[in-house]
Amino acid sequence: MKVYNTLTRKKEDFRPLAEKLVTMYSCGPTVYSYAHIGNLRTYIFMDLIRRVLRYDGYKIKGVMNITDVGHLLADADDGEDKLQKAAREQKKTPWEIAAFYSDVFFKDIAALNIAKPEIIAKATDHIPEMIDFVQALLEKGYAYEISDGIYFDIAKFPSYGKLSGQSVAEKEAGARIEENTEKRHPADFALWKKADKNHIMQWESPWGMGYPGWHIECSAMSKKYLGEVFDLHTGGIDAVPVHHENEIAQNEALAGKQTVNYWMHGEFMLVDGGKMSKSLGNTYTIAQLAEKGYDPLDFRFFCLNAHYRKKLNFTFEGLSAAKTSRERLNAALFKHKNGSSSLTAEKIASYEKEFEDAINDDLNIPLALAVLFNLVKEPYSADVYALALKFDKVFGLSFDKITAPKTDNGEIPAEVLDLSAQRTQAKKEKNFALADELRDKIAALGYSVKDTREGVVIVKL
Ligand code: AMP
Ligand code: ZN
């Protein structure tokens, strides 16, 4: 498999440390609100990598964090904690807020056929590991204490900025006016913040009561579960310039070596060509799409049609087109399921090769879908359906659950399609008496079935 590594800015052969096991960390949600379709695109991307790795025969040890603490607004080290703000607005505790939105998040991803990574790590369950990490950085001289917390000293880490390719000087030029005059460098970031009494979530530490900075959780939890060095780290593209840069600084300062071999980032989803934001009212959730009549898998299918490194513009026209296209695909697959034609071994092998070349070329899922669309144009055959089911291990579109379409291009009723499917099955089992009986039933409904070389054809009488 080839993957585009953000760190080297190149497509590289993916070679995990162990032969058949991939260790992988994915930045998870901050559970202070519902996940919107942009967030969910990033988790669909994570799921696709995991599915391709599995398809290729790897086992995965994947960790995803749940940020249920300390994640401040924007990239700032100052300001109100997002969870605390939601808690205040909804008159709940931050713990209640986190529990509620985590629950919705897991339901959303299940509806999108995104499998949960093997290990789900909540930040609040790992405060001691974070404190140990910060303490170790202090001992190694990479961190310093000031009146409001412990900060990472980026001057001690000369390769700071290597993931985004942004020098510290460039960063500084773009930075806002610094309020914290005690910091040694404006880009130094908080590892641990000392809490004032109004801060609800706070823990004991060697530096008094406080709470973690918002990058340390990923470093502490990846180290705990995956070890100092692991294969793959994923996240949304917005995490590159600050969050992942800081994670690298923390990890490498402690380990004294490179700790993540491949970094992969999913591009953003736009809405109507622009940014998604609460104030524009365009941060749709899965529940809101469902209210408008869209299945979560219509949204998954919509995402599958764009490469993960391309921006994807969400519109309702686009989603409707995806819905129609998915329905047609399912209807065709249903016919294949009951088809009587067959595919030669050479053809099967050739479709498989095209599909595998696509998915292994930096996750070219749109191309893999094009292979599937060619495949379903074959004469109706259960071989096509079997191959589609194999490809669905990557697509995750529930081809195993397809049922008779309600109407076939608005013409053939489901009942007739069902009877026809039963008849094909009866013929396969050489139960010709039943097959004839079913043919009569179909005729009584005003349709005739014919067996042709292209499979079963149903015509209105
Ligand atoms: P958050 O819960 O805010 O930490 O975000 C969760 C994930 O969603 C992060 O990995 C972000 O990179 C990602 N994300 C946020 N907005 C978008 C968007 N518009 N398109 C794609 N991914 C996004
Ligand atoms: Zn992270």
Short mmCIF file of C-alpha atoms and ligand atoms in Angstrom, two decimals:
data_model
loop_
_atom_site.label_atom_id
_atom_site.label_comp_id
_atom_site.label_asym_id
_atom_site.label_seq_id
_atom_site.Cartn_x
_atom_site.Cartn_y
_atom_site.Cartn_z
CA MET A 1 0.00 0.00 0.00
CA LYS A 2 1.17 3.50 -0.79
CA VAL A 3 0.16 6.38 1.45
CA TYR A 4 0.78 10.10 1.36
CA ASN A 5 2.84 10.96 4.41
CA THR A 6 2.27 14.55 5.55
CA LEU A 7 5.68 14.47 7.25
CA THR A 8 7.68 13.78 4.08
CA ARG A 9 5.12 15.29 1.67
CA LYS A 10 5.47 12.19 -0.48
CA LYS A 11 3.57 9.05 -1.33
CA GLU A 12 5.49 6.26 0.33
CA ASP A 13 5.29 2.50 0.62
CA PHE A 14 3.54 1.73 3.88
CA ARG A 15 5.77 -0.52 5.97
CA PRO A 16 4.65 -1.09 9.54
CA LEU A 17 7.13 -1.95 12.29
CA ALA A 18 5.68 -5.43 12.73
CA GLU A 19 4.97 -7.57 9.73
CA LYS A 20 1.24 -7.99 10.09
CA LEU A 21 0.21 -5.53 12.79
CA VAL A 22 -0.41 -1.82 12.41
CA THR A 23 -0.26 0.46 15.44
CA MET A 24 -2.38 3.50 14.82
CA TYR A 25 -3.57 6.57 16.69
CA SER A 26 -6.47 8.76 15.59
CA CYS A 27 -7.38 12.09 17.11
CA GLY A 28 -10.94 11.75 18.31
CA PRO A 29 -13.76 14.16 19.03
CA THR A 30 -14.07 16.85 21.64
CA VAL A 31 -17.38 15.88 23.15
CA TYR A 32 -18.94 19.23 23.94
CA SER A 33 -21.48 19.22 21.11
CA TYR A 34 -22.90 17.04 18.33
CA ALA A 35 -20.42 15.92 15.68
CA HIS A 36 -21.15 17.69 12.41
CA ILE A 37 -20.78 16.24 8.92
CA GLY A 38 -17.28 17.76 8.59
CA ASN A 39 -16.06 15.99 11.74
CA LEU A 40 -17.71 12.82 10.50
CA ARG A 41 -15.93 13.01 7.15
CA THR A 42 -12.66 12.81 9.10
CA TYR A 43 -13.82 9.64 10.92
CA ILE A 44 -15.01 8.07 7.65
CA PHE A 45 -11.48 8.71 6.36
CA MET A 46 -10.04 7.01 9.46
CA ASP A 47 -12.41 4.09 8.91
CA LEU A 48 -11.40 3.73 5.25
CA ILE A 49 -7.71 3.45 6.13
CA ARG A 50 -8.53 0.83 8.73
CA ARG A 51 -10.66 -1.12 6.27
CA VAL A 52 -8.00 -1.06 3.55
CA LEU A 53 -5.35 -2.24 6.04
CA ARG A 54 -7.65 -5.08 7.10
CA TYR A 55 -8.39 -5.94 3.47
CA ASP A 56 -4.62 -6.18 2.96
CA GLY A 57 -4.40 -8.69 5.80
CA TYR A 58 -3.13 -6.53 8.65
CA LYS A 59 -4.36 -6.66 12.20
CA ILE A 60 -4.79 -3.22 13.73
CA LYS A 61 -4.20 -1.92 17.20
CA GLY A 62 -5.96 1.40 16.91
CA VAL A 63 -6.44 4.01 19.60
CA MET A 64 -8.85 6.92 19.45
CA ASN A 65 -9.08 9.50 22.18
CA ILE A 66 -12.20 11.14 23.49
CA THR A 67 -11.35 14.67 24.54
CA ASP A 68 -13.56 15.23 27.54
CA VAL A 69 -11.43 17.90 29.21
CA GLY A 70 -9.38 21.02 28.80
CA HIS A 71 -9.79 21.62 25.09
CA LEU A 72 -9.84 25.37 24.82
CA LEU A 73 -11.46 27.52 22.19
CA ALA A 74 -9.49 27.96 18.96
CA ASP A 75 -5.78 27.14 19.27
CA ALA A 76 -5.37 29.27 22.34
CA ASP A 77 -3.99 28.26 25.68
CA ASP A 78 -6.23 30.81 27.31
CA GLY A 79 -9.97 31.23 27.37
CA GLU A 80 -12.86 29.09 28.47
CA ASP A 81 -12.82 25.32 28.21
CA LYS A 82 -15.32 24.24 25.53
CA LEU A 83 -16.86 21.61 27.82
CA GLN A 84 -17.19 24.02 30.68
CA LYS A 85 -18.87 26.55 28.40
CA ALA A 86 -21.39 23.96 27.16
CA ALA A 87 -22.00 22.86 30.75
CA ARG A 88 -22.69 26.41 31.86
CA GLU A 89 -25.06 27.03 28.93
CA GLN A 90 -26.95 23.77 29.41
CA LYS A 91 -26.89 23.88 33.21
CA LYS A 92 -25.15 20.50 33.42
CA THR A 93 -21.79 19.33 34.70
CA PRO A 94 -18.95 18.94 32.17
CA TRP A 95 -19.04 15.19 32.90
CA GLU A 96 -22.71 15.02 31.95
CA ILE A 97 -22.02 16.99 28.78
CA ALA A 98 -19.15 14.67 27.83
CA ALA A 99 -21.15 11.49 28.55
CA PHE A 100 -24.14 12.70 26.54
CA TYR A 101 -22.23 13.77 23.43
CA SER A 102 -19.90 10.72 23.50
CA ASP A 103 -22.96 8.54 23.41
CA VAL A 104 -24.41 10.40 20.42
CA PHE A 105 -21.02 10.27 18.70
CA PHE A 106 -20.78 6.48 18.99
CA LYS A 107 -24.33 6.10 17.68
CA ASP A 108 -23.53 8.38 14.74
CA ILE A 109 -20.38 6.52 13.77
CA ALA A 110 -22.15 3.17 14.08
CA ALA A 111 -24.87 4.42 11.72
CA LEU A 112 -22.12 5.39 9.28
CA ASN A 113 -20.60 1.88 9.48
CA ILE A 114 -17.47 3.29 11.09
CA ALA A 115 -16.07 0.58 13.34
CA LYS A 116 -14.84 1.73 16.74
CA PRO A 117 -11.06 1.54 17.05
CA GLU A 118 -9.84 -1.22 19.34
CA ILE A 119 -9.07 1.14 22.21
CA ILE A 120 -11.14 4.18 23.11
CA ALA A 121 -9.24 6.35 25.54
CA LYS A 122 -10.94 9.09 27.51
CA ALA A 123 -8.68 11.97 28.47
CA THR A 124 -10.11 12.16 32.00
CA ASP A 125 -9.10 8.52 32.59
CA HIS A 126 -5.45 9.34 31.86
CA ILE A 127 -4.60 12.35 34.00
CA PRO A 128 -1.79 10.50 35.90
CA GLU A 129 -0.14 9.49 32.60
CA MET A 130 -0.28 13.11 31.42
CA ILE A 131 1.21 14.38 34.67
CA ASP A 132 4.04 11.83 34.36
CA PHE A 133 4.67 12.94 30.78
CA VAL A 134 4.86 16.61 31.78
CA GLN A 135 7.12 15.78 34.71
CA ALA A 136 9.47 13.86 32.42
CA LEU A 137 9.63 16.82 30.02
CA LEU A 138 10.46 19.12 32.94
CA GLU A 139 13.20 16.76 34.10
CA LYS A 140 14.69 16.62 30.61
CA GLY A 141 14.73 20.41 30.42
CA TYR A 142 12.10 20.77 27.67
CA ALA A 143 9.54 22.50 29.86
CA TYR A 144 9.40 25.29 32.40
CA GLU A 145 7.01 26.48 35.03
CA ILE A 146 5.49 29.97 35.17
CA SER A 147 2.73 31.38 37.32
CA ASP A 148 -0.17 29.95 35.30
CA GLY A 149 1.24 26.59 34.28
CA ILE A 150 3.92 24.41 32.74
CA TYR A 151 4.95 25.25 29.17
CA PHE A 152 6.87 23.49 26.44
CA ASP A 153 10.05 25.34 25.54
CA ILE A 154 10.14 25.20 21.74
CA ALA A 155 13.59 26.81 21.59
CA LYS A 156 14.89 23.49 22.95
CA PHE A 157 13.33 21.61 20.04
CA PRO A 158 14.97 22.92 16.86
CA SER A 159 12.90 20.85 14.44
CA TYR A 160 9.66 22.44 15.68
CA GLY A 161 7.43 23.04 12.67
CA LYS A 162 8.61 20.14 10.52
CA LEU A 163 5.15 18.68 9.90
CA SER A 164 3.61 21.88 8.55
CA GLY A 165 6.86 23.14 7.07
CA GLN A 166 6.28 26.39 8.90
CA SER A 167 9.25 27.91 10.66
CA VAL A 168 8.88 29.24 14.16
CA ALA A 169 9.57 32.74 12.82
CA GLU A 170 6.67 32.42 10.33
CA LYS A 171 4.44 31.19 13.08
CA GLU A 172 5.40 34.08 15.25
CA ALA A 173 4.61 36.58 12.50
CA GLY A 174 1.12 35.12 12.19
CA ALA A 175 0.53 34.88 15.92
CA ARG A 176 -1.77 37.20 17.71
CA ILE A 177 -0.44 39.70 20.22
CA GLU A 178 0.82 37.67 23.12
CA GLU A 179 -0.86 38.34 26.44
CA ASN A 180 1.24 35.98 28.45
CA THR A 181 4.47 37.88 29.02
CA GLU A 182 6.00 35.19 31.21
CA LYS A 183 6.32 32.75 28.34
CA ARG A 184 9.82 32.47 26.89
CA HIS A 185 8.59 32.29 23.32
CA PRO A 186 5.15 33.17 21.89
CA ALA A 187 4.81 29.69 20.35
CA ASP A 188 5.54 27.90 23.65
CA PHE A 189 2.39 25.99 24.53
CA ALA A 190 0.80 24.82 27.75
CA LEU A 191 1.42 21.28 28.96
CA TRP A 192 -0.42 21.81 32.21
CA LYS A 193 -2.51 24.74 33.39
CA LYS A 194 -2.98 25.80 36.97
CA ALA A 195 -6.67 26.09 37.72
CA ASP A 196 -8.45 28.94 39.39
CA LYS A 197 -11.37 28.02 41.60
CA ASN A 198 -13.91 28.70 38.84
CA HIS A 199 -12.50 26.00 36.63
CA ILE A 200 -14.77 23.02 37.20
CA MET A 201 -12.61 20.13 36.01
CA GLN A 202 -9.35 20.13 37.94
CA TRP A 203 -6.95 17.58 39.35
CA GLU A 204 -4.17 17.45 41.90
CA SER A 205 -0.68 17.62 40.46
CA PRO A 206 2.87 18.35 41.61
CA TRP A 207 2.11 21.96 40.59
CA GLY A 208 -1.11 22.29 42.57
CA MET A 209 -4.65 21.90 41.27
CA GLY A 210 -4.87 22.10 37.52
CA TYR A 211 -5.81 20.51 34.22
CA PRO A 212 -3.90 19.32 31.14
CA GLY A 213 -3.02 21.40 28.12
CA TRP A 214 -4.85 20.18 25.05
CA HIS A 215 -2.02 18.40 23.22
CA ILE A 216 -0.58 16.31 26.01
CA GLU A 217 -3.44 13.79 26.10
CA CYS A 218 -2.66 12.41 22.64
CA SER A 219 1.05 12.07 23.46
CA ALA A 220 0.42 10.40 26.81
CA MET A 221 -2.25 8.01 25.55
CA SER A 222 -0.50 6.97 22.34
CA LYS A 223 2.64 6.22 24.38
CA LYS A 224 0.67 4.23 26.93
CA TYR A 225 -1.13 2.00 24.44
CA LEU A 226 1.13 1.92 21.38
CA GLY A 227 4.57 2.46 22.85
CA GLU A 228 7.10 5.18 22.16
CA VAL A 229 7.24 4.51 18.40
CA PHE A 230 4.21 3.55 16.33
CA ASP A 231 3.19 3.30 12.70
CA LEU A 232 0.42 5.66 11.80
CA HIS A 233 -1.27 8.79 13.12
CA THR A 234 -4.41 10.25 11.54
CA GLY A 235 -6.50 13.37 11.98
CA GLY A 236 -8.11 16.28 10.20
CA ILE A 237 -5.90 18.65 8.20
CA ASP A 238 -6.56 21.50 10.64
CA ALA A 239 -4.61 19.62 13.32
CA VAL A 240 -1.33 19.86 11.38
CA PRO A 241 -0.02 23.35 12.22
CA VAL A 242 -0.64 23.34 15.96
CA HIS A 243 -1.98 20.17 17.55
CA HIS A 244 0.14 17.65 15.68
CA GLU A 245 3.19 19.89 15.61
CA ASN A 246 2.92 20.09 19.39
CA GLU A 247 2.33 16.36 19.73
CA ILE A 248 5.54 15.73 17.76
CA ALA A 249 7.47 18.18 19.94
CA GLN A 250 6.25 16.47 23.13
CA ASN A 251 6.81 12.92 21.88
CA GLU A 252 10.21 13.46 20.33
CA ALA A 253 11.53 15.58 23.18
CA LEU A 254 10.79 12.70 25.51
CA ALA A 255 11.83 9.82 23.25
CA GLY A 256 14.83 11.50 21.66
CA LYS A 257 13.83 10.10 18.26
CA GLN A 258 11.06 10.10 15.67
CA THR A 259 7.99 8.45 17.19
CA VAL A 260 5.39 8.33 14.38
CA ASN A 261 6.38 6.93 10.99
CA TYR A 262 3.37 7.97 8.90
CA TRP A 263 1.09 10.96 9.38
CA MET A 264 -2.10 11.02 7.32
CA HIS A 265 -4.59 13.87 7.24
CA GLY A 266 -8.09 14.15 5.84
CA GLU A 267 -9.05 17.35 4.00
CA PHE A 268 -11.92 19.52 5.11
CA MET A 269 -15.54 19.41 4.15
CA LEU A 270 -17.01 22.71 3.01
CA VAL A 271 -20.69 23.59 2.87
CA ASP A 272 -22.00 25.46 -0.17
CA GLY A 273 -18.41 26.27 -1.04
CA GLY A 274 -17.58 27.90 2.28
CA LYS A 275 -16.60 27.22 5.83
CA MET A 276 -18.90 25.30 8.11
CA SER A 277 -19.87 27.28 11.15
CA LYS A 278 -22.55 27.33 13.77
CA SER A 279 -23.31 31.00 13.06
CA LEU A 280 -24.08 30.21 9.41
CA GLY A 281 -26.37 27.38 10.52
CA ASN A 282 -24.68 24.94 8.14
CA THR A 283 -23.11 22.48 10.58
CA TYR A 284 -25.46 19.60 9.84
CA THR A 285 -25.61 16.50 11.99
CA ILE A 286 -26.52 12.95 10.97
CA ALA A 287 -29.85 13.37 12.79
CA GLN A 288 -30.62 16.49 10.75
CA LEU A 289 -29.84 14.69 7.49
CA ALA A 290 -32.10 11.84 8.59
CA GLU A 291 -34.94 14.32 9.23
CA LYS A 292 -34.58 15.41 5.62
CA GLY A 293 -34.87 11.81 4.44
CA TYR A 294 -31.23 10.85 4.00
CA ASP A 295 -29.85 7.58 5.25
CA PRO A 296 -26.47 7.89 7.05
CA LEU A 297 -25.08 5.63 4.33
CA ASP A 298 -26.11 8.20 1.69
CA PHE A 299 -23.71 10.55 3.44
CA ARG A 300 -21.02 7.87 3.66
CA PHE A 301 -21.45 7.19 -0.06
CA PHE A 302 -21.25 10.94 -0.76
CA CYS A 303 -17.89 11.06 1.09
CA LEU A 304 -16.57 7.96 -0.69
CA ASN A 305 -16.90 9.76 -4.00
CA ALA A 306 -14.13 12.24 -3.14
CA HIS A 307 -10.49 11.47 -2.43
CA TYR A 308 -9.62 12.13 1.22
CA ARG A 309 -6.93 14.67 0.30
CA LYS A 310 -9.35 16.83 -1.68
CA LYS A 311 -11.72 19.33 -0.18
CA LEU A 312 -15.29 18.11 -0.45
CA ASN A 313 -18.08 20.59 -0.94
CA PHE A 314 -21.32 19.51 0.71
CA THR A 315 -24.57 20.56 -0.94
CA PHE A 316 -28.01 19.00 -0.70
CA GLU A 317 -28.00 18.56 -4.49
CA GLY A 318 -24.81 16.55 -4.13
CA LEU A 319 -26.24 14.47 -1.32
CA SER A 320 -29.44 13.81 -3.31
CA ALA A 321 -27.37 12.69 -6.28
CA ALA A 322 -25.44 10.35 -3.97
CA LYS A 323 -28.70 8.97 -2.60
CA THR A 324 -30.07 8.26 -6.09
CA SER A 325 -26.82 6.74 -7.23
CA ARG A 326 -26.65 4.49 -4.14
CA GLU A 327 -30.25 3.36 -4.66
CA ARG A 328 -29.49 2.47 -8.29
CA LEU A 329 -26.38 0.62 -7.23
CA ASN A 330 -28.30 -1.36 -4.61
CA ALA A 331 -31.07 -2.16 -7.11
CA ALA A 332 -28.51 -3.44 -9.61
CA LEU A 333 -26.78 -5.49 -6.92
CA PHE A 334 -30.11 -6.99 -5.92
CA LYS A 335 -30.61 -8.18 -9.47
CA HIS A 336 -27.09 -9.62 -9.52
CA LYS A 337 -27.78 -11.44 -6.29
CA ASN A 338 -30.45 -13.39 -8.09
CA GLY A 339 -28.81 -13.42 -11.50
CA SER A 340 -28.20 -16.60 -13.43
CA SER A 341 -25.22 -15.51 -15.53
CA SER A 342 -21.64 -16.04 -14.41
CA LEU A 343 -18.27 -14.26 -14.52
CA THR A 344 -15.11 -16.00 -15.72
CA ALA A 345 -12.26 -16.46 -13.25
CA GLU A 346 -10.11 -14.14 -15.41
CA LYS A 347 -12.71 -11.40 -15.25
CA ILE A 348 -13.06 -11.74 -11.50
CA ALA A 349 -9.28 -11.57 -11.09
CA SER A 350 -9.05 -8.53 -13.32
CA TYR A 351 -11.75 -6.60 -11.42
CA GLU A 352 -10.08 -7.56 -8.16
CA LYS A 353 -6.74 -6.30 -9.35
CA GLU A 354 -8.17 -2.97 -10.50
CA PHE A 355 -9.96 -2.56 -7.19
CA GLU A 356 -6.90 -3.45 -5.13
CA ASP A 357 -4.62 -1.17 -7.17
CA ALA A 358 -7.03 1.68 -6.48
CA ILE A 359 -7.42 1.22 -2.73
CA ASN A 360 -3.69 0.64 -2.25
CA ASP A 361 -2.81 3.80 -4.15
CA ASP A 362 -3.16 6.18 -1.23
CA LEU A 363 -6.78 5.16 -0.68
CA ASN A 364 -8.19 5.98 -4.10
CA ILE A 365 -11.75 5.08 -3.12
CA PRO A 366 -13.40 7.09 -5.95
CA LEU A 367 -11.47 4.95 -8.45
CA ALA A 368 -12.40 1.78 -6.54
CA LEU A 369 -16.06 2.86 -6.82
CA ALA A 370 -15.61 3.33 -10.57
CA VAL A 371 -14.43 -0.31 -10.73
CA LEU A 372 -17.58 -1.36 -8.89
CA PHE A 373 -19.76 0.66 -11.29
CA ASN A 374 -18.17 -1.15 -14.23
CA LEU A 375 -18.62 -4.47 -12.50
CA VAL A 376 -22.36 -4.03 -12.02
CA LYS A 377 -22.79 -3.45 -15.76
CA GLU A 378 -21.96 -7.13 -16.31
CA PRO A 379 -24.84 -9.53 -17.05
CA TYR A 380 -26.79 -10.32 -13.88
CA SER A 381 -24.75 -12.79 -11.94
CA ALA A 382 -24.36 -13.91 -8.34
CA ASP A 383 -20.59 -13.78 -9.01
CA VAL A 384 -20.86 -10.02 -9.37
CA TYR A 385 -22.73 -9.80 -6.10
CA ALA A 386 -20.13 -11.96 -4.34
CA LEU A 387 -17.33 -9.72 -5.60
CA ALA A 388 -19.24 -6.59 -4.59
CA LEU A 389 -19.58 -8.03 -1.09
CA LYS A 390 -15.82 -8.51 -0.99
CA PHE A 391 -15.25 -4.89 -2.09
CA ASP A 392 -17.77 -3.80 0.53
CA LYS A 393 -15.27 -4.77 3.22
CA VAL A 394 -13.66 -1.48 2.21
CA PHE A 395 -16.69 0.58 1.13
CA GLY A 396 -18.80 -0.30 4.16
CA LEU A 397 -22.07 0.34 2.33
CA SER A 398 -23.95 -2.68 3.75
CA PHE A 399 -24.35 -4.53 0.44
CA ASP A 400 -25.09 -7.61 2.53
CA LYS A 401 -28.32 -5.97 3.71
CA ILE A 402 -29.80 -4.87 0.40
CA THR A 403 -33.40 -5.80 -0.17
CA ALA A 404 -35.67 -5.61 -3.17
CA PRO A 405 -35.91 -2.00 -4.32
CA LYS A 406 -39.31 -0.45 -3.78
CA THR A 407 -39.59 0.25 -7.45
CA ASP A 408 -37.28 -0.48 -10.32
CA ASN A 409 -36.89 2.90 -11.99
CA GLY A 410 -40.48 3.45 -10.93
CA GLU A 411 -41.74 0.48 -12.91
CA ILE A 412 -41.46 -2.93 -11.33
CA PRO A 413 -43.01 -3.36 -7.88
CA ALA A 414 -40.99 -4.91 -5.06
CA GLU A 415 -43.41 -7.81 -4.78
CA VAL A 416 -42.73 -8.82 -8.36
CA LEU A 417 -38.97 -8.52 -7.85
CA ASP A 418 -39.22 -10.65 -4.74
CA LEU A 419 -41.23 -13.32 -6.52
CA SER A 420 -38.76 -13.27 -9.38
CA ALA A 421 -35.86 -13.70 -6.96
CA GLN A 422 -37.64 -16.63 -5.34
CA ARG A 423 -38.24 -18.11 -8.79
CA THR A 424 -34.53 -17.83 -9.72
CA GLN A 425 -33.66 -19.56 -6.48
CA ALA A 426 -36.24 -22.30 -7.11
CA LYS A 427 -34.76 -22.88 -10.56
CA LYS A 428 -31.26 -23.09 -9.09
CA GLU A 429 -32.56 -25.74 -6.74
CA LYS A 430 -34.22 -27.46 -9.72
CA ASN A 431 -37.62 -27.04 -8.12
CA PHE A 432 -39.35 -26.37 -11.44
CA ALA A 433 -42.87 -26.86 -10.12
CA LEU A 434 -42.33 -24.03 -7.63
CA ALA A 435 -40.66 -21.92 -10.32
CA ASP A 436 -43.72 -22.28 -12.56
CA GLU A 437 -46.03 -21.48 -9.72
CA LEU A 438 -44.08 -18.30 -9.03
CA ARG A 439 -44.15 -17.38 -12.71
CA ASP A 440 -47.97 -17.63 -12.59
CA LYS A 441 -48.08 -15.43 -9.51
CA ILE A 442 -45.97 -12.85 -11.30
CA ALA A 443 -48.26 -13.04 -14.33
CA ALA A 444 -51.26 -12.51 -12.09
CA LEU A 445 -49.66 -9.24 -11.01
CA GLY A 446 -49.34 -8.20 -14.67
CA TYR A 447 -45.66 -9.03 -15.33
CA SER A 448 -43.77 -11.67 -17.22
CA VAL A 449 -40.32 -13.06 -16.44
CA LYS A 450 -37.94 -14.26 -19.09
CA ASP A 451 -34.57 -15.93 -18.67
CA THR A 452 -32.07 -14.42 -21.05
CA ARG A 453 -28.30 -14.65 -21.38
CA GLU A 454 -28.12 -11.32 -19.59
CA GLY A 455 -30.09 -12.74 -16.68
CA VAL A 456 -33.72 -12.47 -15.72
CA VAL A 457 -35.73 -9.80 -17.52
CA ILE A 458 -39.07 -8.66 -16.14
CA VAL A 459 -41.57 -7.06 -18.52
CA LYS A 460 -44.92 -5.44 -17.83
CA LEU A 461 -47.68 -7.29 -19.70
P1 AMP B 1 -13.09 18.35 17.24
O1 AMP B 1 -14.19 17.54 17.85
O2 AMP B 1 -13.41 19.79 17.12
O3 AMP B 1 -11.76 18.10 17.92
O4 AMP B 1 -12.93 17.85 15.76
C1 AMP B 1 -12.94 16.52 15.44
C2 AMP B 1 -12.28 16.25 14.13
O5 AMP B 1 -13.03 16.82 13.07
C3 AMP B 1 -10.87 16.81 14.02
O6 AMP B 1 -10.02 15.76 13.56
C4 AMP B 1 -10.98 17.89 12.98
O7 AMP B 1 -9.81 17.93 12.23
C5 AMP B 1 -12.15 17.44 12.17
N1 AMP B 1 -12.89 18.52 11.47
C6 AMP B 1 -13.38 19.66 11.99
N2 AMP B 1 -14.03 20.40 11.05
C7 AMP B 1 -13.96 19.68 9.90
C8 AMP B 1 -14.43 19.88 8.55
N3 AMP B 1 -15.12 20.96 8.19
N4 AMP B 1 -14.15 18.92 7.63
C9 AMP B 1 -13.45 17.81 7.97
N5 AMP B 1 -12.98 17.56 9.21
C10 AMP B 1 -13.23 18.48 10.17
ZN ZN B 2 -4.77 14.47 19.01
#
